[in-house]
mmCIF file of C-alpha atoms in Angstrom:
data_model
loop_
_atom_site.group_PDB
_atom_site.id
_atom_site.type_symbol
_atom_site.label_atom_id
_atom_site.label_comp_id
_atom_site.label_asym_id
_atom_site.label_seq_id
_atom_site.Cartn_x
_atom_site.Cartn_y
_atom_site.Cartn_z
ATOM 1 C CA UNK F 171 97.267 107.911 85.937
ATOM 2 C CA UNK F 172 93.551 107.940 86.665
ATOM 3 C CA UNK F 173 92.028 105.561 89.167
ATOM 4 C CA UNK F 174 90.119 102.734 87.436
ATOM 5 C CA UNK F 175 86.371 102.974 87.964
ATOM 6 C CA UNK F 176 85.512 99.760 89.761
ATOM 7 C CA UNK F 177 83.174 100.275 92.718
ATOM 8 C CA UNK F 178 84.077 97.171 94.667
ATOM 9 C CA UNK F 179 87.823 97.649 94.901
ATOM 10 C CA UNK F 180 90.377 100.400 94.862
ATOM 11 C CA UNK F 181 90.311 104.113 95.364
ATOM 12 C CA UNK F 182 88.506 106.619 97.524
ATOM 13 C CA UNK F 183 85.771 105.797 99.994
ATOM 14 C CA UNK F 184 82.287 105.827 98.595
ATOM 15 C CA UNK F 185 79.815 108.540 99.512
ATOM 16 C CA UNK F 186 78.019 106.138 101.828
ATOM 17 C CA UNK F 187 81.165 105.190 103.747
ATOM 18 C CA UNK F 188 82.151 106.901 107.016
ATOM 19 C CA UNK F 189 85.224 109.085 107.245
ATOM 20 C CA UNK F 190 88.367 107.282 108.289
ATOM 21 C CA UNK F 191 88.843 107.282 112.016
ATOM 22 C CA UNK F 192 91.532 106.078 114.348
ATOM 23 C CA UNK F 193 91.692 104.687 117.832
ATOM 24 C CA UNK F 194 94.868 106.507 118.768
ATOM 25 C CA UNK F 195 96.304 110.014 118.677
ATOM 26 C CA UNK F 196 99.936 109.441 117.690
ATOM 27 C CA UNK F 197 101.266 110.724 121.018
ATOM 28 C CA UNK F 198 103.476 107.692 121.581
ATOM 29 C CA UNK F 199 102.647 107.610 125.304
ATOM 30 C CA UNK F 200 103.599 104.273 126.840
ATOM 31 C CA UNK F 201 100.813 102.323 128.546
ATOM 32 C CA UNK F 202 101.312 102.068 132.303
ATOM 33 C CA UNK F 203 100.178 98.444 132.353
ATOM 34 C CA UNK F 204 102.166 97.273 129.322
ATOM 35 C CA UNK F 205 105.753 98.463 129.348
ATOM 36 C CA UNK F 206 108.408 97.866 126.729
ATOM 37 C CA UNK F 207 111.080 100.176 128.173
ATOM 38 C CA UNK F 208 112.794 97.429 130.159
ATOM 39 C CA UNK F 209 114.456 96.239 126.938
ATOM 40 C CA UNK F 210 116.450 99.481 126.962
ATOM 41 C CA UNK F 211 118.177 98.896 130.299
ATOM 42 C CA UNK F 212 121.908 98.168 130.606
ATOM 43 C CA UNK F 213 122.775 100.007 127.420
ATOM 44 C CA UNK F 214 121.070 97.565 125.061
ATOM 45 C CA UNK F 215 119.418 100.307 123.049
ATOM 46 C CA UNK F 216 122.840 101.773 122.252
ATOM 47 C CA UNK F 217 124.160 98.382 121.148
ATOM 48 C CA UNK F 218 121.192 97.819 118.850
ATOM 49 C CA UNK F 219 121.610 101.299 117.425
ATOM 50 C CA UNK F 220 125.282 100.745 116.668
ATOM 51 C CA UNK F 221 124.867 97.284 115.165
ATOM 52 C CA UNK F 222 122.081 98.276 112.761
ATOM 53 C CA UNK F 223 123.914 101.475 111.839
ATOM 54 C CA UNK F 224 127.009 99.486 110.864
ATOM 55 C CA UNK F 225 124.906 97.110 108.772
ATOM 56 C CA UNK F 226 123.220 99.945 106.886
ATOM 57 C CA UNK F 227 126.553 101.604 106.163
ATOM 58 C CA UNK F 228 127.869 98.280 104.829
ATOM 59 C CA UNK F 229 124.864 98.179 102.477
ATOM 60 C CA UNK F 230 125.801 101.551 101.011
ATOM 61 C CA UNK F 231 123.585 103.963 102.964
ATOM 62 C CA UNK F 232 125.470 107.231 103.391
ATOM 63 C CA UNK F 233 122.751 109.646 104.489
ATOM 64 C CA UNK F 234 122.972 109.907 108.285
ATOM 65 C CA UNK F 235 119.349 110.884 108.778
ATOM 66 C CA UNK F 236 118.111 107.962 106.699
ATOM 67 C CA UNK F 237 120.198 105.647 108.852
ATOM 68 C CA UNK F 238 118.608 107.200 111.950
ATOM 69 C CA UNK F 239 115.157 106.761 110.428
ATOM 70 C CA UNK F 240 115.638 103.056 109.765
ATOM 71 C CA UNK F 241 117.320 102.472 113.128
ATOM 72 C CA UNK F 242 114.309 104.042 114.868
ATOM 73 C CA UNK F 243 112.044 101.491 113.177
ATOM 74 C CA UNK F 244 114.347 98.792 114.498
ATOM 75 C CA UNK F 245 113.772 100.241 117.952
ATOM 76 C CA UNK F 246 110.012 100.241 117.433
ATOM 77 C CA UNK F 247 110.274 96.603 116.383
ATOM 78 C CA UNK F 248 112.233 95.691 119.500
ATOM 79 C CA UNK F 249 109.674 97.382 121.726
ATOM 80 C CA UNK F 250 106.778 95.634 120.002
ATOM 81 C CA UNK F 251 108.548 92.285 120.352
ATOM 82 C CA UNK F 252 108.710 92.884 124.110
ATOM 83 C CA UNK F 253 105.037 93.858 124.196
ATOM 84 C CA UNK F 254 103.991 90.725 122.329
ATOM 85 C CA UNK F 255 106.017 88.404 124.537
ATOM 86 C CA UNK F 256 104.497 89.809 127.708
ATOM 87 C CA UNK F 257 100.955 90.497 126.545
ATOM 88 C CA UNK F 258 98.189 88.270 127.908
ATOM 89 C CA UNK F 259 95.269 90.706 127.560
ATOM 90 C CA UNK F 260 93.464 89.949 124.301
ATOM 91 C CA UNK F 261 90.505 92.206 125.015
ATOM 92 C CA UNK F 262 89.188 94.630 122.427
ATOM 93 C CA UNK F 263 89.411 98.384 122.693
ATOM 94 C CA UNK F 264 85.738 98.766 121.708
ATOM 95 C CA UNK F 265 86.588 100.576 118.459
ATOM 96 C CA UNK F 266 87.275 99.752 114.837
ATOM 97 C CA UNK F 267 89.907 100.928 112.411
ATOM 98 C CA UNK F 268 89.057 102.403 109.020
ATOM 99 C CA UNK F 269 88.691 98.918 107.514
ATOM 100 C CA UNK F 270 86.090 97.992 110.106
ATOM 101 C CA UNK F 271 88.380 95.616 112.020
ATOM 102 C CA UNK F 272 87.834 95.308 115.757
ATOM 103 C CA UNK F 273 90.954 96.582 117.487
ATOM 104 C CA UNK F 274 92.779 95.097 120.454
ATOM 105 C CA UNK F 275 94.272 97.169 123.246
ATOM 106 C CA UNK F 276 97.504 95.638 121.942
ATOM 107 C CA UNK F 277 97.046 97.530 118.666
ATOM 108 C CA UNK F 278 97.064 100.817 120.570
ATOM 109 C CA UNK F 279 100.151 99.897 122.589
ATOM 110 C CA UNK F 280 102.039 98.877 119.444
ATOM 111 C CA UNK F 281 100.998 102.098 117.715
ATOM 112 C CA UNK F 282 102.292 104.112 120.674
ATOM 113 C CA UNK F 283 105.578 102.182 120.665
ATOM 114 C CA UNK F 284 106.057 103.143 117.012
ATOM 115 C CA UNK F 285 105.178 106.804 117.494
ATOM 116 C CA UNK F 286 107.494 106.975 120.509
ATOM 117 C CA UNK F 287 110.445 105.639 118.495
ATOM 118 C CA UNK F 288 109.602 107.817 115.483
ATOM 119 C CA UNK F 289 109.452 110.984 117.579
ATOM 120 C CA UNK F 290 112.688 110.091 119.383
ATOM 121 C CA UNK F 291 114.534 109.702 116.078
ATOM 122 C CA UNK F 292 114.307 113.431 115.372
ATOM 123 C CA UNK F 293 114.314 112.923 111.592
ATOM 124 C CA UNK F 294 110.612 112.511 110.791
ATOM 125 C CA UNK F 295 108.209 115.360 110.018
ATOM 126 C CA UNK F 296 104.992 113.477 109.349
ATOM 127 C CA UNK F 297 103.633 110.077 110.361
ATOM 128 C CA UNK F 298 100.352 108.271 109.782
ATOM 129 C CA UNK F 299 99.313 104.780 110.809
ATOM 130 C CA UNK F 300 96.414 102.398 110.555
ATOM 131 C CA UNK F 301 95.458 103.318 114.135
ATOM 132 C CA UNK F 302 96.208 107.034 113.742
ATOM 133 C CA UNK F 303 95.039 107.558 110.137
ATOM 134 C CA UNK F 304 95.912 111.207 109.687
ATOM 135 C CA UNK F 305 99.062 113.098 108.846
ATOM 136 C CA UNK F 306 100.462 113.698 112.326
ATOM 137 C CA UNK F 307 103.236 116.186 113.039
ATOM 138 C CA UNK F 308 106.071 114.279 114.734
ATOM 139 C CA UNK F 309 108.807 116.868 114.215
ATOM 140 C CA UNK F 310 110.976 118.238 117.013
ATOM 141 C CA UNK F 311 111.857 121.911 117.659
ATOM 142 C CA UNK F 312 115.508 121.336 116.739
ATOM 143 C CA UNK F 313 114.599 120.196 113.225
ATOM 144 C CA UNK F 314 113.703 123.747 112.176
ATOM 145 C CA UNK F 315 117.251 124.849 112.901
ATOM 146 C CA UNK F 316 118.978 122.134 110.900
ATOM 147 C CA UNK F 317 119.228 121.266 107.227
ATOM 148 C CA UNK F 318 117.790 117.754 107.098
ATOM 149 C CA UNK F 319 116.913 115.819 105.003
ATOM 150 C CA UNK F 320 113.706 114.910 106.816
ATOM 151 C CA UNK F 321 111.296 112.100 106.219
ATOM 152 C CA UNK F 322 107.683 110.982 106.521
ATOM 153 C CA UNK F 323 106.488 107.501 107.447
ATOM 154 C CA UNK F 324 103.319 105.506 106.892
ATOM 155 C CA UNK F 325 102.920 102.292 108.849
ATOM 156 C CA UNK F 326 100.809 99.440 110.147
ATOM 157 C CA UNK F 327 102.068 98.816 113.700
ATOM 158 C CA UNK F 328 100.555 95.342 114.057
ATOM 159 C CA UNK F 329 99.604 93.483 110.910
ATOM 160 C CA UNK F 330 97.777 90.284 111.835
ATOM 161 C CA UNK F 331 95.652 91.237 114.832
ATOM 162 C CA UNK F 332 93.001 88.759 113.731
ATOM 163 C CA UNK F 333 95.398 85.782 113.941
ATOM 164 C CA UNK F 334 97.375 86.727 117.030
ATOM 165 C CA UNK F 335 95.102 84.771 119.380
ATOM 166 C CA UNK F 336 96.290 81.598 117.656
ATOM 167 C CA UNK F 337 99.897 82.660 118.361
ATOM 168 C CA UNK F 338 100.660 82.904 114.644
ATOM 169 C CA UNK F 339 103.486 85.102 113.437
ATOM 170 C CA UNK F 340 102.496 88.748 112.966
ATOM 171 C CA UNK F 341 104.339 91.825 111.776
ATOM 172 C CA UNK F 342 104.781 95.557 111.352
ATOM 173 C CA UNK F 343 105.051 97.420 108.028
ATOM 174 C CA UNK F 344 106.814 100.775 107.483
ATOM 175 C CA UNK F 345 107.331 102.921 104.394
ATOM 176 C CA UNK F 346 109.713 105.917 104.435
ATOM 177 C CA UNK F 347 109.226 108.885 102.076
ATOM 178 C CA UNK F 348 111.549 111.891 101.686
ATOM 179 C CA UNK F 349 110.293 115.269 102.845
ATOM 180 C CA UNK F 350 107.008 116.298 104.398
ATOM 181 C CA UNK F 351 103.660 114.653 103.799
ATOM 182 C CA UNK F 352 102.205 111.411 102.485
ATOM 183 C CA UNK F 353 99.180 112.420 100.444
ATOM 184 C CA UNK F 354 99.825 112.681 96.718
ATOM 185 C CA UNK F 355 102.918 110.488 96.885
ATOM 186 C CA UNK F 356 103.628 107.169 95.184
ATOM 187 C CA UNK F 357 105.396 104.113 96.519
ATOM 188 C CA UNK F 358 108.102 104.668 93.917
ATOM 189 C CA UNK F 359 109.186 107.760 95.876
ATOM 190 C CA UNK F 360 110.060 105.749 98.991
ATOM 191 C CA UNK F 361 113.685 105.815 100.069
ATOM 192 C CA UNK F 362 113.294 102.624 102.072
ATOM 193 C CA UNK F 363 110.728 100.262 103.488
ATOM 194 C CA UNK F 364 110.967 97.950 106.469
ATOM 195 C CA UNK F 365 108.878 94.969 107.523
ATOM 196 C CA UNK F 366 109.183 93.355 110.946
ATOM 197 C CA UNK F 367 108.251 89.732 111.598
ATOM 198 C CA UNK F 368 107.505 88.538 115.132
ATOM 199 C CA UNK F 369 107.693 84.773 115.425
ATOM 200 C CA UNK F 370 110.180 82.334 116.965
ATOM 201 C CA UNK F 371 112.690 85.016 115.924
ATOM 202 C CA UNK F 372 112.286 88.764 115.526
ATOM 203 C CA UNK F 373 113.528 89.879 112.129
ATOM 204 C CA UNK F 374 113.597 92.950 109.901
ATOM 205 C CA UNK F 375 113.559 92.809 106.139
ATOM 206 C CA UNK F 376 114.774 96.074 104.622
ATOM 207 C CA UNK F 377 114.449 97.409 101.095
ATOM 208 C CA UNK F 378 116.955 99.953 99.798
ATOM 209 C CA UNK F 379 116.455 101.269 96.265
ATOM 210 C CA UNK F 380 119.634 102.262 94.480
ATOM 211 C CA UNK F 381 118.973 105.981 95.077
ATOM 212 C CA UNK F 382 119.466 105.340 98.811
ATOM 213 C CA UNK F 383 122.725 103.425 98.446
ATOM 214 C CA UNK F 384 125.231 106.129 97.580
ATOM 215 C CA UNK F 385 127.578 104.916 94.886
ATOM 216 C CA UNK F 386 125.885 101.514 94.591
ATOM 217 C CA UNK F 387 123.667 101.392 91.500
ATOM 218 C CA UNK F 388 121.472 98.418 92.364
ATOM 219 C CA UNK F 389 118.420 97.853 94.565
ATOM 220 C CA UNK F 390 118.670 95.429 97.463
ATOM 221 C CA UNK F 391 116.422 93.619 99.929
ATOM 222 C CA UNK F 392 118.077 91.977 102.928
ATOM 223 C CA UNK F 393 117.248 90.625 106.372
ATOM 224 C CA UNK F 394 118.572 91.191 109.883
ATOM 225 C CA UNK F 395 117.695 89.277 113.049
ATOM 226 C CA UNK F 396 117.479 90.489 116.653
ATOM 227 C CA UNK F 397 119.846 88.392 118.762
ATOM 228 C CA UNK F 398 121.675 88.321 122.106
ATOM 229 C CA UNK F 399 118.638 88.999 124.314
ATOM 230 C CA UNK F 400 117.390 91.740 122.004
ATOM 231 C CA UNK F 401 120.661 93.646 122.293
ATOM 232 C CA UNK F 402 122.069 93.311 118.797
ATOM 233 C CA UNK F 403 121.090 93.104 115.123
ATOM 234 C CA UNK F 404 122.886 90.628 112.868
ATOM 235 C CA UNK F 405 122.591 90.110 109.116
ATOM 236 C CA UNK F 406 120.757 86.826 108.534
ATOM 237 C CA UNK F 407 120.265 87.102 104.757
ATOM 238 C CA UNK F 408 122.808 89.230 102.901
ATOM 239 C CA UNK F 409 120.531 89.647 99.897
ATOM 240 C CA UNK F 410 117.103 88.293 99.065
ATOM 241 C CA UNK F 411 116.404 87.571 95.410
ATOM 242 C CA UNK F 412 113.095 86.192 94.166
ATOM 243 C CA UNK F 413 113.520 83.532 91.496
ATOM 244 C CA UNK F 414 111.440 83.957 88.307
ATOM 245 C CA UNK F 415 109.201 81.003 89.169
ATOM 246 C CA UNK F 416 108.275 78.995 92.248
ATOM 247 C CA UNK F 417 105.150 76.909 92.766
ATOM 248 C CA UNK F 418 104.116 78.293 96.146
ATOM 249 C CA UNK F 419 100.946 80.354 96.530
ATOM 250 C CA UNK F 420 99.189 82.410 99.209
ATOM 251 C CA UNK F 421 95.673 83.299 98.009
ATOM 252 C CA UNK F 422 94.127 86.026 100.165
ATOM 253 C CA UNK F 423 90.447 86.952 100.361
ATOM 254 C CA UNK F 424 89.316 83.583 99.014
ATOM 255 C CA UNK F 425 85.683 84.540 99.600
ATOM 256 C CA UNK F 426 86.021 86.623 96.447
ATOM 257 C CA UNK F 427 86.195 83.419 94.372
ATOM 258 C CA UNK F 428 82.439 83.032 94.950
ATOM 259 C CA UNK F 429 81.586 86.014 92.742
ATOM 260 C CA UNK F 430 84.841 86.730 90.886
ATOM 261 C CA UNK F 431 85.041 83.968 88.246
ATOM 262 C CA UNK F 432 88.527 84.965 87.060
ATOM 263 C CA UNK F 433 89.958 84.648 90.565
ATOM 264 C CA UNK F 434 88.135 81.356 90.991
ATOM 265 C CA UNK F 435 89.731 80.026 87.808
ATOM 266 C CA UNK F 436 93.182 81.221 88.903
ATOM 267 C CA UNK F 437 92.978 79.529 92.314
ATOM 268 C CA UNK F 438 91.821 76.296 90.654
ATOM 269 C CA UNK F 439 94.790 76.565 88.277
ATOM 270 C CA UNK F 440 97.217 76.793 91.190
ATOM 271 C CA UNK F 441 95.639 73.749 92.807
ATOM 272 C CA UNK F 442 95.546 71.706 89.594
ATOM 273 C CA UNK F 443 99.199 72.555 88.925
ATOM 274 C CA UNK F 444 100.054 71.230 92.404
ATOM 275 C CA UNK F 445 101.302 74.489 93.876
ATOM 276 C CA UNK F 446 102.170 74.373 97.573
ATOM 277 C CA UNK F 447 99.766 76.380 99.741
ATOM 278 C CA UNK F 448 101.342 78.644 102.351
ATOM 279 C CA UNK F 449 98.703 80.892 103.870
ATOM 280 C CA UNK F 450 98.067 82.143 107.420
ATOM 281 C CA UNK F 451 95.738 85.100 106.865
ATOM 282 C CA UNK F 452 98.425 87.632 107.798
ATOM 283 C CA UNK F 453 99.964 89.691 105.001
ATOM 284 C CA UNK F 454 103.397 89.931 106.617
ATOM 285 C CA UNK F 455 104.022 86.206 107.225
ATOM 286 C CA UNK F 456 102.477 85.232 103.893
ATOM 287 C CA UNK F 457 104.585 87.618 101.808
ATOM 288 C CA UNK F 458 107.600 87.024 104.029
ATOM 289 C CA UNK F 459 107.434 83.334 103.199
ATOM 290 C CA UNK F 460 108.263 84.215 99.591
ATOM 291 C CA UNK F 461 111.399 85.992 100.751
ATOM 292 C CA UNK F 462 112.419 83.011 102.887
ATOM 293 C CA UNK F 463 111.891 80.555 100.016
ATOM 294 C CA UNK F 464 113.140 82.852 97.221
ATOM 295 C CA UNK F 465 109.887 82.918 95.318
ATOM 296 C CA UNK F 466 106.171 82.295 95.063
ATOM 297 C CA UNK F 467 103.040 84.369 94.616
ATOM 298 C CA UNK F 468 100.761 86.292 96.989
ATOM 299 C CA UNK F 469 97.364 87.530 95.876
ATOM 300 C CA UNK F 470 94.577 89.450 97.533
ATOM 301 C CA UNK F 471 91.718 89.988 95.097
ATOM 302 C CA UNK F 472 88.366 91.625 95.728
ATOM 303 C CA UNK F 473 84.848 91.223 94.401
ATOM 304 C CA UNK F 474 81.482 92.916 94.732
ATOM 305 C CA UNK F 475 80.742 90.996 97.930
ATOM 306 C CA UNK F 476 84.304 90.683 99.293
ATOM 307 C CA UNK F 477 85.799 94.136 99.173
ATOM 308 C CA UNK F 478 89.464 95.118 99.192
ATOM 309 C CA UNK F 479 90.994 95.791 102.605
ATOM 310 C CA UNK F 480 94.705 96.318 101.990
ATOM 311 C CA UNK F 481 95.753 99.958 102.347
ATOM 312 C CA UNK F 482 98.110 101.478 99.789
ATOM 313 C CA UNK F 483 99.834 103.717 102.341
ATOM 314 C CA UNK F 484 100.043 101.487 105.399
ATOM 315 C CA UNK F 485 100.719 98.117 103.781
ATOM 316 C CA UNK F 486 100.901 97.842 99.997
ATOM 317 C CA UNK F 487 103.491 100.492 99.052
ATOM 318 C CA UNK F 488 106.077 99.382 101.606
ATOM 319 C CA UNK F 489 105.631 95.693 100.853
ATOM 320 C CA UNK F 490 105.713 96.412 97.132
ATOM 321 C CA UNK F 491 109.098 98.098 97.429
ATOM 322 C CA UNK F 492 110.501 95.057 99.237
ATOM 323 C CA UNK F 493 109.251 92.755 96.487
ATOM 324 C CA UNK F 494 110.532 94.856 93.591
ATOM 325 C CA UNK F 495 113.926 95.518 95.206
ATOM 326 C CA UNK F 496 114.232 91.717 95.495
ATOM 327 C CA UNK F 497 113.654 91.326 91.753
ATOM 328 C CA UNK F 498 109.979 90.440 92.021
ATOM 329 C CA UNK F 499 106.939 92.001 90.367
ATOM 330 C CA UNK F 500 103.838 93.711 91.760
ATOM 331 C CA UNK F 501 100.552 94.625 90.162
ATOM 332 C CA UNK F 502 97.222 96.197 90.948
ATOM 333 C CA UNK F 503 94.558 93.501 91.039
ATOM 334 C CA UNK F 504 92.809 94.400 87.775
ATOM 335 C CA UNK F 505 95.146 96.890 86.093
ATOM 336 C CA UNK F 506 98.594 96.068 84.710
ATOM 337 C CA UNK F 507 100.320 98.681 86.861
ATOM 338 C CA UNK F 508 102.972 98.319 89.549
ATOM 339 C CA UNK F 509 101.606 99.177 92.978
ATOM 340 C CA UNK F 510 104.573 101.535 93.345
ATOM 341 C CA UNK F 511 103.123 103.793 90.636
ATOM 342 C CA UNK F 512 99.722 104.254 92.287
ATOM 343 C CA UNK F 513 99.049 107.642 93.886
ATOM 344 C CA UNK F 514 98.141 107.853 97.565
ATOM 345 C CA UNK F 515 95.198 110.154 96.911
ATOM 346 C CA UNK F 516 93.475 109.055 100.129
ATOM 347 C CA UNK F 517 95.188 107.893 103.320
ATOM 348 C CA UNK F 518 92.687 105.041 103.399
ATOM 349 C CA UNK F 519 92.884 104.043 99.742
ATOM 350 C CA UNK F 520 92.323 100.293 99.515
ATOM 351 C CA UNK F 521 93.067 97.850 96.718
ATOM 352 C CA UNK F 522 93.697 94.279 95.717
ATOM 353 C CA UNK F 523 97.175 93.181 94.659
ATOM 354 C CA UNK F 524 99.422 90.445 93.408
ATOM 355 C CA UNK F 525 103.077 90.191 94.474
ATOM 356 C CA UNK F 526 105.758 87.655 93.703
ATOM 357 C CA UNK F 527 108.081 85.955 91.265
ATOM 358 C CA UNK F 528 108.053 87.392 87.741
ATOM 359 C CA UNK F 529 106.604 84.344 85.976
ATOM 360 C CA UNK F 530 104.030 83.717 88.703
ATOM 361 C CA UNK F 531 102.712 87.276 88.519
ATOM 362 C CA UNK F 532 102.578 86.939 84.735
ATOM 363 C CA UNK F 533 100.330 83.896 85.180
ATOM 364 C CA UNK F 534 98.125 85.989 87.459
ATOM 365 C CA UNK F 535 97.857 88.660 84.751
ATOM 366 C CA UNK F 536 96.948 86.092 82.089
ATOM 367 C CA UNK F 537 93.999 84.910 84.157
ATOM 368 C CA UNK F 538 92.864 88.184 85.682
ATOM 369 C CA UNK F 539 93.397 90.608 82.786
ATOM 370 C CA UNK F 540 91.931 88.463 80.035
ATOM 371 C CA UNK F 541 88.886 89.795 78.213
#
């Protein structure tokens, strides 16, 4: 499917935009001043590994390497939770990511924690992140001597940097693809996606399409919580299902209502219909709220003056799989197409989206796709 020609939203960078650049190298080297390794003392890492492995098996996952892949993201989450709890330095690294956001030193440490866990898993070939926006080889020498299957991962190590100073909940987003490479793939090809939420509790919400569940023929989204002093994962929601309708809304990029009349009309509709506003400015907590309340709608729409910032690879594809495996619907902001069917033709491809309950997304389409 060809990319719609709309200069202020999705697709490749314009000719006047700089090449994507990162602030990290994907080495996974732990910062001397900000350690997360203490959470692995006294055998806790083994206990976490075993508990999450048992949960995944109970959900129908039979492929050992896929289990190892997801477990490694649980380890990355645990390490980031430790970093966040002990981090008091909110200084900037003096660089920007590919969206132009000023980056904290914390962003780099979280990126390294993820790369460290991904490399240790021994099942990933390629990884790319918001802070290391290139296809990075994370394979190990032993992988060439074994059969696989192997995986690739695209991720945002710390979604919500701009709201962390207020001590709001933030998150991490991971999408897992089979085989080598991320360019040219679609979100539909993912074998799993994982989103971490760091708040009063540390939780993982995991999407497993039916193709990853062995003999089980249905998709599932479920939640686990880190308990017992970060030593154990427990199932906290056996299955998350989004109801067809729920009057809760999270309208992102509201500045676009100034010069996008359709979005302006939609937001006014939600207000006039007395929808409940639940919005923090962080994609993870705002979408996660829908999962906690079994419905709602999240939008992030662009305009000529308020451009799209969400990345298809690092954020949208993984979150889209979670929503659709929970029975929800996703769409590109101005084209009636699931975000899972969009091609990652640029690691930095950006777009606007709508996620949520089936009827709520249909209302979005009626407003935004009208002639």
